[in-house]
Amino acid sequence: MSDLKLTTRAEDFSEWYNQVVLRAELADYAPVRGCMIVRPYGWALWENITAALDKRFKATGHVNAAFPLLIPRNFIEKEKSHVAGFSPELAVVTHGGGEELEEPLVIRPTSETIIGHSYAKWIQSYRDLPLLINQWNSVVRWELRTRLFLRTLEFFWQEGHTAHATAAEAEAEARQMVDVYSDFAWNEAAVPVIPGRKSDAEKFAGAEITYSLEAMMGDGKALQFCTSHNLGQNFAKAFEIRYLDQNGILQHCWTTSWGLSTRVVGALIMVHGDDQGLVLPPHLAPYQLVIVPIFKTDEEKAAVVQNAQRLLRELGDNGIRVKMDDREGMSPGFKFNDWEMRGVPLRLELGPKDVAKASVVLARRDRPGKEGKTFVPQQGIATAAANLLEEIQKALYNRALAFRTANTIEPADYGEFKKAVETGFAFSWWCGGSGCEEKIKEETKATMRCIPLDQSLGVKPLAQGGAGKCVCCRQAATERAIFARAY
Ligand SMILES: [Zn+2]
C-alpha cells in the first residue's frame, strides 16, 4: 500500500504482477524460498473460490475427506510413470522424533497413491462404486523457479479422486469435472477458458488422458487453469483397487483425479488486472462494494457517517459483501487509489451534497474515471448495486474474451505460427506427432496447450472435424491445437 505508481503492464508485465500481489496484500514471501504466505485479503479471495467450487462438487455427488500429509516413499514408487514424473520434485522426510526413520516419508506432491491405498481397502463390491471423494489441502513440489501464486513450493488446492466400475464411467467423470470447472471459470471467475485434451508429452504422470482448461493472460501467454485426469486402470493395478462385479468376478476399478489450485488467483490477476492494480470479478471479490464517506467539517462528518452506516446495513442485509472505509487521517483520494489497487468492483462515494439529495455516486472499477461513475438514488440502492455488479461480471468476461479472440491466430504456415506465439495463441492444425511438438517447443518456446474439445473455440460458427495440414510438418491433420508460451 503506497502512493507510488505501479509499473505498467506494457513496461514490464512480470514486475507489474509482482507489485500487484504485494501491494494489494494478497500474499507475501516466506522465509523458505519458494513458499508463500497468503495474506487475509488473498485468503478471502481463495475462500470465495473454494466455496463456489465446493458447492458444485457436492451438487455432482462428491463428498470431502482428509488424507495424511506424509506418504510412505514406496507408495510413490508403485506406479511407474508417476514416480518418474514426481521424483525430482519430492520433499523427503528422513528424521522423526530425533531418529532416522527406517523408511523415509514423502510430503504429498499429490495424493493418488495414499488414496489408492485406502480405496483398495474400502472397495469390495460393485455396490461400493462409484466412490467420489474430494479433499481441500496443500501439497509440496520442490520447484526451483517460483512466483507467488503461479508456482510455489507449497500450494493450496483441491484434489478429487474417484473410482468406477467401468472405463466409460471414469471417462464420463473426468469429462463431467471439465464441465464443472468450465462453469466455474466462465460464470464465477469471468475467465474464458478453453477446455481441451493434453498431448501425451504434457499429460499427468500416470494418466491415460489429461484434460485441462487453458486461459490467456493479459500478456498473451497461456496459463493452465486446472486439470482433470482419466487414470484408466494404472493406479487401480498398482494399488490393487478391485471390486467383485455382479457376476462375482474380481475386476480392477477405473479411477480419475482432478484439481484446481491457488494458481487460479494468479490467473485472476493477469486476466483482469490493469495499470491501477487488481480488478476482481464481483462473484469472487472479498468485498464487492466499498463505501468511502467524504466530509470536511465535524458537522458534515456526523451526517455523512450516519447515512453511510445506514447504507452499509442495507447493502449487507441484501447479501452484498460490503466494507466501510472509515480510516481516519487518510484523504478520500488515497482511499480511492487503495481500493482500486485491491480491485473492489464498486466504490460508493458519499459526501454532504449526496446526503442532502438522498443519492450516492457509484464508481465502477472496470471503467476508471468519469465514464464509470453514476449518480444513484439511495432508495433501492441494494438492487441498483446488485444489478451493476452483474453488469461488471459480464463486462469482465466479455473483455477477456475479446482480448483472447484478438490475440488468437489461425496461422496459414509455420512463419505465421512463429509470429503468433510471440504475442498470443496459435490455433493450428497439428498431426499429433510428438516430433512436431518437440520441434515447435525448441524453436518457438511454445508448448501444446490443449486440443480444444470444441474446435470452434465457442466463438466461430461450429467447425467440428474437418482436416488440414500440420503447421509444422505439412502432413495430414484432423485436429487443431492451441500452442502458446505458458506460465
Ligand atoms: Zn506434424
Short mmCIF file of C-alpha atoms and ligand atoms in Angstrom, two decimals:
data_model
loop_
_atom_site.label_atom_id
_atom_site.label_comp_id
_atom_site.label_asym_id
_atom_site.label_seq_id
_atom_site.Cartn_x
_atom_site.Cartn_y
_atom_site.Cartn_z
CA MET A 1 0.00 0.00 0.00
CA SER A 2 1.56 3.25 -1.09
CA ASP A 3 1.20 6.27 -3.33
CA LEU A 4 3.95 5.08 -5.65
CA LYS A 5 2.76 4.39 -9.15
CA LEU A 6 2.64 0.80 -10.31
CA THR A 7 4.92 -0.35 -13.07
CA THR A 8 2.61 -0.57 -16.10
CA ARG A 9 1.82 -3.85 -17.80
CA ALA A 10 3.32 -2.61 -21.04
CA GLU A 11 6.59 -1.65 -19.34
CA ASP A 12 7.16 -4.96 -17.56
CA PHE A 13 4.27 -7.38 -17.17
CA SER A 14 6.12 -9.64 -14.78
CA GLU A 15 7.18 -6.79 -12.49
CA TRP A 16 3.62 -5.39 -12.62
CA TYR A 17 2.34 -8.79 -11.46
CA ASN A 18 4.73 -8.97 -8.50
CA GLN A 19 3.87 -5.44 -7.41
CA VAL A 20 0.12 -6.07 -7.57
CA VAL A 21 0.40 -9.25 -5.47
CA LEU A 22 2.37 -7.43 -2.77
CA ARG A 23 0.60 -4.07 -2.80
CA ALA A 24 -2.93 -5.49 -2.92
CA GLU A 25 -1.77 -7.53 0.10
CA LEU A 26 -2.71 -10.87 -1.44
CA ALA A 27 0.47 -12.69 -0.47
CA ASP A 28 3.98 -12.26 0.84
CA TYR A 29 7.29 -14.06 0.55
CA ALA A 30 8.18 -16.66 3.18
CA PRO A 31 11.46 -17.39 5.00
CA VAL A 32 11.82 -20.61 2.97
CA ARG A 33 12.47 -19.64 -0.64
CA GLY A 34 9.60 -20.61 -2.90
CA CYS A 35 6.99 -20.82 -0.15
CA MET A 36 4.13 -18.34 0.04
CA ILE A 37 2.32 -16.58 2.84
CA VAL A 38 -1.26 -15.96 1.79
CA ARG A 39 -2.43 -12.78 3.48
CA PRO A 40 -6.02 -12.32 4.74
CA TYR A 41 -7.19 -10.48 1.60
CA GLY A 42 -5.74 -13.19 -0.65
CA TRP A 43 -7.18 -15.91 1.54
CA ALA A 44 -10.64 -14.28 1.47
CA LEU A 45 -10.46 -14.43 -2.32
CA TRP A 46 -9.38 -18.09 -2.18
CA GLU A 47 -12.24 -18.85 0.24
CA ASN A 48 -14.74 -17.48 -2.27
CA ILE A 49 -13.14 -19.63 -4.97
CA THR A 50 -13.33 -22.72 -2.76
CA ALA A 51 -16.96 -22.02 -1.81
CA ALA A 52 -18.03 -21.68 -5.45
CA LEU A 53 -16.29 -24.94 -6.37
CA ASP A 54 -17.24 -26.94 -3.28
CA LYS A 55 -20.91 -26.24 -3.93
CA ARG A 56 -20.52 -27.60 -7.46
CA PHE A 57 -18.58 -30.69 -6.33
CA LYS A 58 -21.28 -31.57 -3.80
CA ALA A 59 -24.06 -30.96 -6.32
CA THR A 60 -22.42 -33.61 -8.53
CA GLY A 61 -22.33 -36.19 -5.74
CA HIS A 62 -18.86 -35.74 -4.27
CA VAL A 63 -18.01 -35.66 -0.55
CA ASN A 64 -14.98 -34.24 1.25
CA ALA A 65 -12.43 -36.10 3.37
CA ALA A 66 -8.86 -35.60 4.60
CA PHE A 67 -5.90 -37.89 3.88
CA PRO A 68 -2.44 -37.65 5.51
CA LEU A 69 0.31 -35.23 4.53
CA LEU A 70 3.00 -37.93 4.90
CA ILE A 71 3.19 -40.84 2.48
CA PRO A 72 5.49 -43.89 2.71
CA ARG A 73 8.07 -43.47 -0.04
CA ASN A 74 7.41 -46.90 -1.52
CA PHE A 75 3.83 -45.82 -2.32
CA ILE A 76 5.13 -43.26 -4.80
CA GLU A 77 7.28 -45.94 -6.43
CA LYS A 78 4.37 -48.27 -7.14
CA GLU A 79 3.14 -46.57 -10.31
CA LYS A 80 6.00 -46.40 -12.84
CA SER A 81 5.30 -43.18 -14.73
CA HIS A 82 4.03 -41.49 -11.56
CA VAL A 83 7.38 -41.93 -9.81
CA ALA A 84 9.28 -40.83 -12.92
CA GLY A 85 7.19 -37.67 -13.12
CA PHE A 86 7.33 -36.69 -9.47
CA SER A 87 10.72 -37.90 -8.17
CA PRO A 88 12.65 -34.72 -8.96
CA GLU A 89 10.08 -32.62 -7.07
CA LEU A 90 9.73 -34.69 -3.89
CA ALA A 91 10.40 -33.39 -0.40
CA VAL A 92 11.52 -36.36 1.69
CA VAL A 93 11.37 -36.66 5.48
CA THR A 94 14.24 -38.76 6.79
CA HIS A 95 14.11 -37.98 10.50
CA GLY A 96 11.31 -38.02 13.07
CA GLY A 97 11.28 -37.90 16.84
CA GLY A 98 15.02 -37.28 16.82
CA GLU A 99 15.82 -40.52 14.97
CA GLU A 100 16.48 -41.56 11.42
CA LEU A 101 13.36 -43.22 10.01
CA GLU A 102 13.54 -46.81 8.82
CA GLU A 103 11.67 -45.86 5.71
CA PRO A 104 11.73 -42.24 4.52
CA LEU A 105 8.39 -40.49 4.10
CA VAL A 106 7.49 -38.08 1.35
CA ILE A 107 5.38 -34.99 1.77
CA ARG A 108 2.49 -35.47 -0.62
CA PRO A 109 3.05 -33.92 -4.05
CA THR A 110 -0.49 -35.16 -4.83
CA SER A 111 -2.49 -37.96 -3.20
CA GLU A 112 -3.27 -40.61 -5.83
CA THR A 113 -1.08 -43.15 -4.04
CA ILE A 114 -2.27 -42.79 -0.47
CA ILE A 115 -5.89 -42.52 -1.57
CA GLY A 116 -5.42 -45.54 -3.85
CA HIS A 117 -4.17 -47.46 -0.82
CA SER A 118 -7.35 -46.59 1.11
CA TYR A 119 -9.65 -47.27 -1.84
CA ALA A 120 -8.19 -50.78 -2.12
CA LYS A 121 -9.36 -51.42 1.46
CA TRP A 122 -12.72 -49.68 1.17
CA ILE A 123 -13.92 -51.05 -2.14
CA GLN A 124 -15.07 -54.66 -2.21
CA SER A 125 -18.06 -54.92 -4.48
CA TYR A 126 -19.76 -53.08 -7.30
CA ARG A 127 -22.13 -51.74 -4.63
CA ASP A 128 -19.27 -49.62 -3.25
CA LEU A 129 -18.93 -47.83 -6.58
CA PRO A 130 -18.65 -45.15 -7.68
CA LEU A 131 -16.57 -43.71 -4.85
CA LEU A 132 -16.43 -39.91 -5.20
CA ILE A 133 -14.15 -38.09 -2.74
CA ASN A 134 -12.52 -34.67 -2.78
CA GLN A 135 -10.07 -33.09 -0.36
CA TRP A 136 -9.00 -29.47 0.22
CA ASN A 137 -5.37 -29.36 1.29
CA SER A 138 -1.90 -28.20 0.40
CA VAL A 139 0.83 -30.16 -1.37
CA VAL A 140 4.58 -29.72 -1.82
CA ARG A 141 6.52 -29.89 -5.06
CA TRP A 142 10.15 -28.80 -4.93
CA GLU A 143 10.03 -26.19 -7.68
CA LEU A 144 13.20 -24.29 -8.49
CA ARG A 145 11.78 -21.23 -10.19
CA THR A 146 8.91 -19.88 -8.16
CA ARG A 147 6.43 -16.99 -8.43
CA LEU A 148 3.77 -16.08 -5.85
CA PHE A 149 0.55 -17.99 -6.66
CA LEU A 150 1.79 -19.16 -10.07
CA ARG A 151 4.40 -21.65 -8.98
CA THR A 152 5.17 -22.13 -5.31
CA LEU A 153 6.86 -24.90 -3.40
CA GLU A 154 3.78 -25.45 -1.31
CA PHE A 155 0.42 -24.59 -2.82
CA PHE A 156 -3.21 -24.89 -1.80
CA TRP A 157 -5.72 -26.78 -3.91
CA GLN A 158 -8.41 -29.39 -4.01
CA GLU A 159 -7.86 -32.86 -5.37
CA GLY A 160 -10.78 -35.04 -6.33
CA HIS A 161 -10.28 -38.81 -6.55
CA THR A 162 -12.90 -41.19 -7.85
CA ALA A 163 -13.19 -44.92 -8.55
CA HIS A 164 -15.62 -46.50 -11.02
CA ALA A 165 -16.73 -49.89 -12.30
CA THR A 166 -16.21 -49.20 -16.00
CA ALA A 167 -13.92 -47.30 -18.34
CA ALA A 168 -16.91 -45.38 -19.69
CA GLU A 169 -17.94 -44.19 -16.23
CA ALA A 170 -14.42 -42.99 -15.42
CA GLU A 171 -14.25 -41.10 -18.70
CA ALA A 172 -17.68 -39.57 -18.04
CA GLU A 173 -16.49 -38.44 -14.61
CA ALA A 174 -13.30 -36.85 -15.98
CA ARG A 175 -15.38 -35.02 -18.60
CA GLN A 176 -18.02 -34.01 -16.07
CA MET A 177 -15.36 -32.28 -13.98
CA VAL A 178 -14.14 -30.42 -17.07
CA ASP A 179 -17.69 -29.08 -17.35
CA VAL A 180 -17.86 -28.23 -13.65
CA TYR A 181 -14.56 -26.34 -13.81
CA SER A 182 -15.57 -24.58 -17.04
CA ASP A 183 -18.81 -23.44 -15.47
CA PHE A 184 -16.87 -22.03 -12.53
CA ALA A 185 -14.31 -20.32 -14.80
CA TRP A 186 -16.86 -18.75 -17.12
CA ASN A 187 -19.53 -17.77 -14.60
CA GLU A 188 -17.63 -17.01 -11.40
CA ALA A 189 -14.05 -16.16 -12.41
CA ALA A 190 -15.15 -14.46 -15.67
CA VAL A 191 -12.24 -16.22 -17.40
CA PRO A 192 -12.96 -17.52 -20.91
CA VAL A 193 -11.10 -20.80 -20.56
CA ILE A 194 -10.65 -23.28 -23.40
CA PRO A 195 -11.31 -26.86 -22.27
CA GLY A 196 -9.27 -29.45 -24.13
CA ARG A 197 -7.14 -32.57 -24.14
CA LYS A 198 -3.40 -32.62 -23.39
CA SER A 199 -0.82 -34.29 -25.61
CA ASP A 200 0.96 -37.42 -24.36
CA ALA A 201 4.01 -35.31 -23.58
CA GLU A 202 2.04 -32.86 -21.44
CA LYS A 203 -0.29 -35.24 -19.63
CA PHE A 204 -0.20 -36.08 -15.92
CA ALA A 205 2.32 -38.71 -14.77
CA GLY A 206 0.23 -41.88 -14.65
CA ALA A 207 -2.82 -40.68 -16.58
CA GLU A 208 -4.40 -42.20 -19.70
CA ILE A 209 -5.98 -38.91 -20.72
CA THR A 210 -5.48 -35.47 -19.19
CA TYR A 211 -7.96 -32.69 -19.83
CA SER A 212 -7.09 -29.10 -18.99
CA LEU A 213 -8.63 -25.66 -19.16
CA GLU A 214 -6.33 -23.11 -20.75
CA ALA A 215 -6.67 -19.36 -20.31
CA MET A 216 -4.95 -16.41 -21.97
CA MET A 217 -3.27 -13.95 -19.62
CA GLY A 218 -3.01 -10.19 -20.21
CA ASP A 219 0.40 -10.62 -21.88
CA GLY A 220 -0.86 -13.23 -24.35
CA LYS A 221 0.73 -16.19 -22.55
CA ALA A 222 -1.24 -19.27 -21.53
CA LEU A 223 -1.96 -20.49 -18.04
CA GLN A 224 -3.30 -23.95 -17.21
CA PHE A 225 -6.34 -23.19 -15.06
CA CYS A 226 -6.89 -26.74 -13.78
CA THR A 227 -6.79 -30.38 -14.88
CA SER A 228 -8.93 -33.49 -14.90
CA HIS A 229 -7.36 -36.91 -15.46
CA ASN A 230 -8.75 -40.21 -16.61
CA LEU A 231 -6.25 -42.55 -14.90
CA GLY A 232 -7.57 -45.71 -16.58
CA GLN A 233 -6.57 -48.76 -14.51
CA ASN A 234 -2.98 -47.61 -13.89
CA PHE A 235 -3.40 -46.74 -10.22
CA ALA A 236 -6.02 -49.44 -9.65
CA LYS A 237 -3.48 -52.04 -10.79
CA ALA A 238 -0.60 -50.50 -8.83
CA PHE A 239 -2.67 -50.40 -5.62
CA GLU A 240 -4.95 -53.40 -6.20
CA ILE A 241 -8.15 -51.37 -6.18
CA ARG A 242 -10.59 -54.15 -7.11
CA TYR A 243 -14.26 -55.00 -6.86
CA LEU A 244 -16.48 -58.04 -7.30
CA ASP A 245 -18.82 -57.39 -10.21
CA GLN A 246 -22.46 -58.56 -10.49
CA ASN A 247 -21.27 -61.95 -11.72
CA GLY A 248 -18.92 -62.42 -8.79
CA ILE A 249 -15.81 -61.79 -10.89
CA LEU A 250 -12.95 -59.73 -9.43
CA GLN A 251 -12.25 -56.64 -11.57
CA HIS A 252 -9.87 -53.70 -11.35
CA CYS A 253 -11.53 -50.30 -10.90
CA TRP A 254 -11.14 -47.33 -13.21
CA THR A 255 -10.07 -44.12 -11.48
CA THR A 256 -9.89 -40.37 -12.06
CA SER A 257 -8.37 -37.38 -10.33
CA TRP A 258 -8.89 -33.65 -10.83
CA GLY A 259 -7.55 -30.49 -9.24
CA LEU A 260 -7.59 -26.71 -9.14
CA SER A 261 -5.09 -24.67 -7.13
CA THR A 262 -4.17 -21.20 -5.86
CA ARG A 263 -2.65 -20.63 -9.35
CA VAL A 264 -6.15 -19.50 -10.24
CA VAL A 265 -5.57 -16.40 -8.10
CA GLY A 266 -2.62 -15.63 -10.38
CA ALA A 267 -4.90 -16.11 -13.38
CA LEU A 268 -7.48 -13.66 -11.99
CA ILE A 269 -4.75 -11.06 -11.51
CA MET A 270 -3.31 -11.49 -15.00
CA VAL A 271 -6.59 -11.81 -16.91
CA HIS A 272 -8.48 -8.88 -15.38
CA GLY A 273 -5.88 -6.58 -13.80
CA ASP A 274 -4.98 -3.17 -15.24
CA ASP A 275 -2.38 -0.46 -14.68
CA GLN A 276 -4.15 0.66 -11.48
CA GLY A 277 -3.93 -2.83 -9.98
CA LEU A 278 -6.26 -5.71 -9.36
CA VAL A 279 -9.71 -5.94 -10.98
CA LEU A 280 -11.77 -8.67 -9.33
CA PRO A 281 -14.87 -10.35 -10.73
CA PRO A 282 -17.80 -9.43 -8.42
CA HIS A 283 -18.74 -13.09 -7.85
CA LEU A 284 -15.36 -13.79 -6.18
CA ALA A 285 -14.32 -10.40 -4.78
CA PRO A 286 -13.85 -10.42 -0.96
CA TYR A 287 -15.57 -7.02 -0.92
CA GLN A 288 -17.96 -6.28 -3.77
CA LEU A 289 -18.53 -2.70 -2.72
CA VAL A 290 -16.60 -0.27 -0.55
CA ILE A 291 -18.17 2.85 0.97
CA VAL A 292 -15.94 5.93 1.17
CA PRO A 293 -17.51 8.73 3.25
CA ILE A 294 -16.37 12.23 2.23
CA PHE A 295 -16.51 15.24 4.57
CA LYS A 296 -14.55 18.27 5.79
CA THR A 297 -16.20 19.61 8.96
CA ASP A 298 -17.32 17.70 12.06
CA GLU A 299 -20.89 18.62 11.28
CA GLU A 300 -20.59 17.12 7.80
CA LYS A 301 -18.91 14.06 9.24
CA ALA A 302 -21.79 13.36 11.63
CA ALA A 303 -24.38 13.49 8.85
CA VAL A 304 -22.32 11.57 6.28
CA VAL A 305 -21.22 8.78 8.60
CA GLN A 306 -24.72 8.25 9.93
CA ASN A 307 -26.09 7.97 6.40
CA ALA A 308 -23.19 5.73 5.34
CA GLN A 309 -23.87 3.34 8.21
CA ARG A 310 -27.47 3.00 7.17
CA LEU A 311 -26.39 2.16 3.61
CA LEU A 312 -23.81 -0.31 4.94
CA ARG A 313 -26.53 -2.20 6.83
CA GLU A 314 -28.96 -2.14 3.93
CA LEU A 315 -26.42 -3.41 1.41
CA GLY A 316 -25.15 -6.10 3.81
CA ASP A 317 -28.67 -7.24 4.64
CA ASN A 318 -29.26 -7.71 0.93
CA GLY A 319 -26.34 -10.08 0.53
CA ILE A 320 -23.76 -7.69 -0.88
CA ARG A 321 -20.24 -8.10 0.54
CA VAL A 322 -19.71 -4.53 1.64
CA LYS A 323 -16.98 -2.68 3.56
CA MET A 324 -16.94 0.83 5.01
CA ASP A 325 -13.61 2.62 4.81
CA ASP A 326 -13.76 4.84 7.90
CA ARG A 327 -10.00 5.04 8.39
CA GLU A 328 -9.03 8.36 9.96
CA GLY A 329 -6.37 10.69 8.61
CA MET A 330 -6.49 9.46 5.01
CA SER A 331 -7.84 11.52 2.14
CA PRO A 332 -10.71 10.17 0.03
CA GLY A 333 -8.34 10.25 -2.97
CA PHE A 334 -5.89 7.98 -1.17
CA LYS A 335 -8.70 5.59 -0.28
CA PHE A 336 -9.95 5.53 -3.88
CA ASN A 337 -6.50 4.52 -5.11
CA ASP A 338 -6.10 1.97 -2.37
CA TRP A 339 -9.36 0.15 -3.19
CA GLU A 340 -8.62 0.38 -6.89
CA MET A 341 -5.33 -1.40 -6.22
CA ARG A 342 -7.29 -4.13 -4.41
CA GLY A 343 -9.74 -4.48 -7.29
CA VAL A 344 -13.01 -3.87 -5.43
CA PRO A 345 -15.67 -3.87 -8.21
CA LEU A 346 -17.79 -0.95 -6.93
CA ARG A 347 -16.98 2.15 -4.89
CA LEU A 348 -19.74 4.12 -3.23
CA GLU A 349 -18.86 7.77 -2.64
CA LEU A 350 -20.97 9.69 -0.19
CA GLY A 351 -20.49 13.42 0.57
CA PRO A 352 -22.67 16.09 2.23
CA LYS A 353 -24.34 17.01 -1.09
CA ASP A 354 -25.23 13.37 -1.73
CA VAL A 355 -26.74 13.13 1.75
CA ALA A 356 -28.86 16.22 1.06
CA LYS A 357 -30.06 14.81 -2.27
CA ALA A 358 -30.52 11.27 -0.88
CA SER A 359 -28.30 9.89 -3.61
CA VAL A 360 -24.80 8.36 -3.91
CA VAL A 361 -22.08 8.08 -6.53
CA LEU A 362 -21.24 4.55 -7.67
CA ALA A 363 -17.89 4.15 -9.43
CA ARG A 364 -17.07 1.02 -11.42
CA ARG A 365 -13.57 -0.43 -11.04
CA ASP A 366 -13.62 -1.85 -14.58
CA ARG A 367 -14.21 1.62 -16.08
CA PRO A 368 -11.84 4.12 -14.47
CA GLY A 369 -12.58 7.84 -14.41
CA LYS A 370 -15.81 9.73 -15.06
CA GLU A 371 -17.09 7.18 -17.56
CA GLY A 372 -17.62 4.61 -14.82
CA LYS A 373 -19.43 6.92 -12.38
CA THR A 374 -23.19 7.16 -11.96
CA PHE A 375 -25.49 9.01 -9.56
CA VAL A 376 -27.88 6.58 -7.96
CA PRO A 377 -30.79 7.38 -5.61
CA GLN A 378 -30.44 5.89 -2.15
CA GLN A 379 -33.91 4.49 -2.49
CA GLY A 380 -33.42 0.98 -3.89
CA ILE A 381 -29.61 1.16 -3.57
CA ALA A 382 -29.18 -2.59 -2.96
CA THR A 383 -30.96 -3.51 -6.18
CA ALA A 384 -29.06 -0.91 -8.17
CA ALA A 385 -25.72 -2.15 -6.77
CA ALA A 386 -26.59 -5.81 -7.37
CA ASN A 387 -27.52 -5.04 -10.99
CA LEU A 388 -24.31 -3.11 -11.55
CA LEU A 389 -22.24 -5.95 -10.07
CA GLU A 390 -23.81 -8.38 -12.53
CA GLU A 391 -23.08 -5.95 -15.36
CA ILE A 392 -19.43 -5.74 -14.28
CA GLN A 393 -19.21 -9.53 -14.03
CA LYS A 394 -20.37 -9.85 -17.66
CA ALA A 395 -18.24 -6.95 -18.86
CA LEU A 396 -15.07 -8.55 -17.45
CA TYR A 397 -15.82 -11.84 -19.20
CA ASN A 398 -16.58 -10.11 -22.49
CA ARG A 399 -13.43 -8.01 -22.30
CA ALA A 400 -11.26 -11.05 -21.61
CA LEU A 401 -12.92 -12.99 -24.42
CA ALA A 402 -12.45 -10.12 -26.88
CA PHE A 403 -8.77 -9.92 -25.90
CA ARG A 404 -8.29 -13.66 -26.35
CA THR A 405 -10.06 -13.66 -29.71
CA ALA A 406 -8.00 -10.71 -30.94
CA ASN A 407 -4.78 -12.48 -29.92
CA THR A 408 -5.60 -15.95 -31.25
CA ILE A 409 -4.40 -16.55 -34.76
CA GLU A 410 -5.03 -19.46 -37.11
CA PRO A 411 -1.68 -19.47 -38.89
CA ALA A 412 -1.51 -20.41 -42.56
CA ASP A 413 2.10 -21.58 -42.30
CA TYR A 414 4.97 -22.05 -39.87
CA GLY A 415 6.16 -18.49 -40.36
CA GLU A 416 2.83 -17.09 -39.26
CA PHE A 417 2.78 -19.61 -36.42
CA LYS A 418 6.10 -18.35 -35.05
CA LYS A 419 4.80 -14.79 -35.09
CA ALA A 420 1.50 -15.76 -33.46
CA VAL A 421 3.07 -17.37 -30.40
CA GLU A 422 5.14 -14.27 -29.72
CA THR A 423 2.01 -12.34 -28.77
CA GLY A 424 -0.73 -14.89 -28.12
CA PHE A 425 -2.22 -18.24 -29.09
CA ALA A 426 -1.69 -20.10 -32.34
CA PHE A 427 -4.69 -22.30 -33.11
CA SER A 428 -3.20 -24.68 -35.63
CA TRP A 429 -3.68 -27.97 -37.38
CA TRP A 430 -1.37 -30.48 -35.76
CA CYS A 431 -0.58 -34.02 -36.92
CA GLY A 432 -0.49 -35.28 -33.33
CA GLY A 433 3.16 -36.26 -33.62
CA SER A 434 5.45 -35.67 -30.65
CA GLY A 435 8.28 -34.87 -33.09
CA CYS A 436 6.49 -31.75 -34.32
CA GLU A 437 5.50 -30.84 -30.77
CA GLU A 438 9.13 -31.03 -29.66
CA LYS A 439 10.45 -29.13 -32.66
CA ILE A 440 7.91 -26.35 -32.08
CA LYS A 441 8.85 -26.15 -28.42
CA GLU A 442 12.55 -25.95 -29.23
CA GLU A 443 12.23 -23.38 -31.98
CA THR A 444 9.48 -21.14 -30.57
CA LYS A 445 9.30 -21.86 -26.78
CA ALA A 446 5.59 -22.53 -27.34
CA THR A 447 4.05 -25.71 -25.93
CA MET A 448 0.98 -27.63 -27.00
CA ARG A 449 -1.56 -26.32 -24.51
CA CYS A 450 -4.55 -28.44 -25.49
CA ILE A 451 -6.65 -29.82 -28.31
CA PRO A 452 -9.89 -27.89 -27.72
CA LEU A 453 -12.90 -30.13 -27.17
CA ASP A 454 -14.90 -27.53 -29.08
CA GLN A 455 -12.86 -26.92 -32.20
CA SER A 456 -14.81 -23.73 -32.85
CA LEU A 457 -13.50 -22.26 -29.54
CA GLY A 458 -17.09 -21.35 -28.81
CA VAL A 459 -16.73 -18.25 -30.90
CA LYS A 460 -16.94 -19.09 -34.57
CA PRO A 461 -19.68 -20.99 -36.36
CA LEU A 462 -19.15 -24.60 -35.38
CA ALA A 463 -16.45 -26.20 -37.49
CA GLN A 464 -16.03 -29.57 -35.80
CA GLY A 465 -13.96 -32.18 -37.57
CA GLY A 466 -12.57 -31.35 -40.96
CA ALA A 467 -8.96 -31.79 -41.94
CA GLY A 468 -5.92 -29.71 -42.67
CA LYS A 469 -2.17 -29.88 -42.83
CA CYS A 470 0.07 -29.91 -39.74
CA VAL A 471 1.51 -26.44 -39.28
CA CYS A 472 4.93 -27.96 -38.68
CA CYS A 473 5.39 -30.99 -40.98
CA ARG A 474 2.58 -30.40 -43.52
CA GLN A 475 1.29 -33.96 -43.02
CA ALA A 476 -2.47 -34.56 -42.86
CA ALA A 477 -4.05 -33.47 -39.58
CA THR A 478 -7.56 -33.99 -38.24
CA GLU A 479 -7.46 -31.74 -35.19
CA ARG A 480 -6.40 -28.25 -34.32
CA ALA A 481 -4.47 -27.47 -31.15
CA ILE A 482 -3.67 -24.38 -29.11
CA PHE A 483 0.04 -23.63 -28.97
CA ALA A 484 1.39 -20.85 -26.75
CA ARG A 485 4.14 -19.83 -24.41
CA ALA A 486 2.94 -20.61 -20.95
CA TYR A 487 3.27 -19.90 -17.25
ZN ZN B 1 3.36 -32.56 -37.76
#
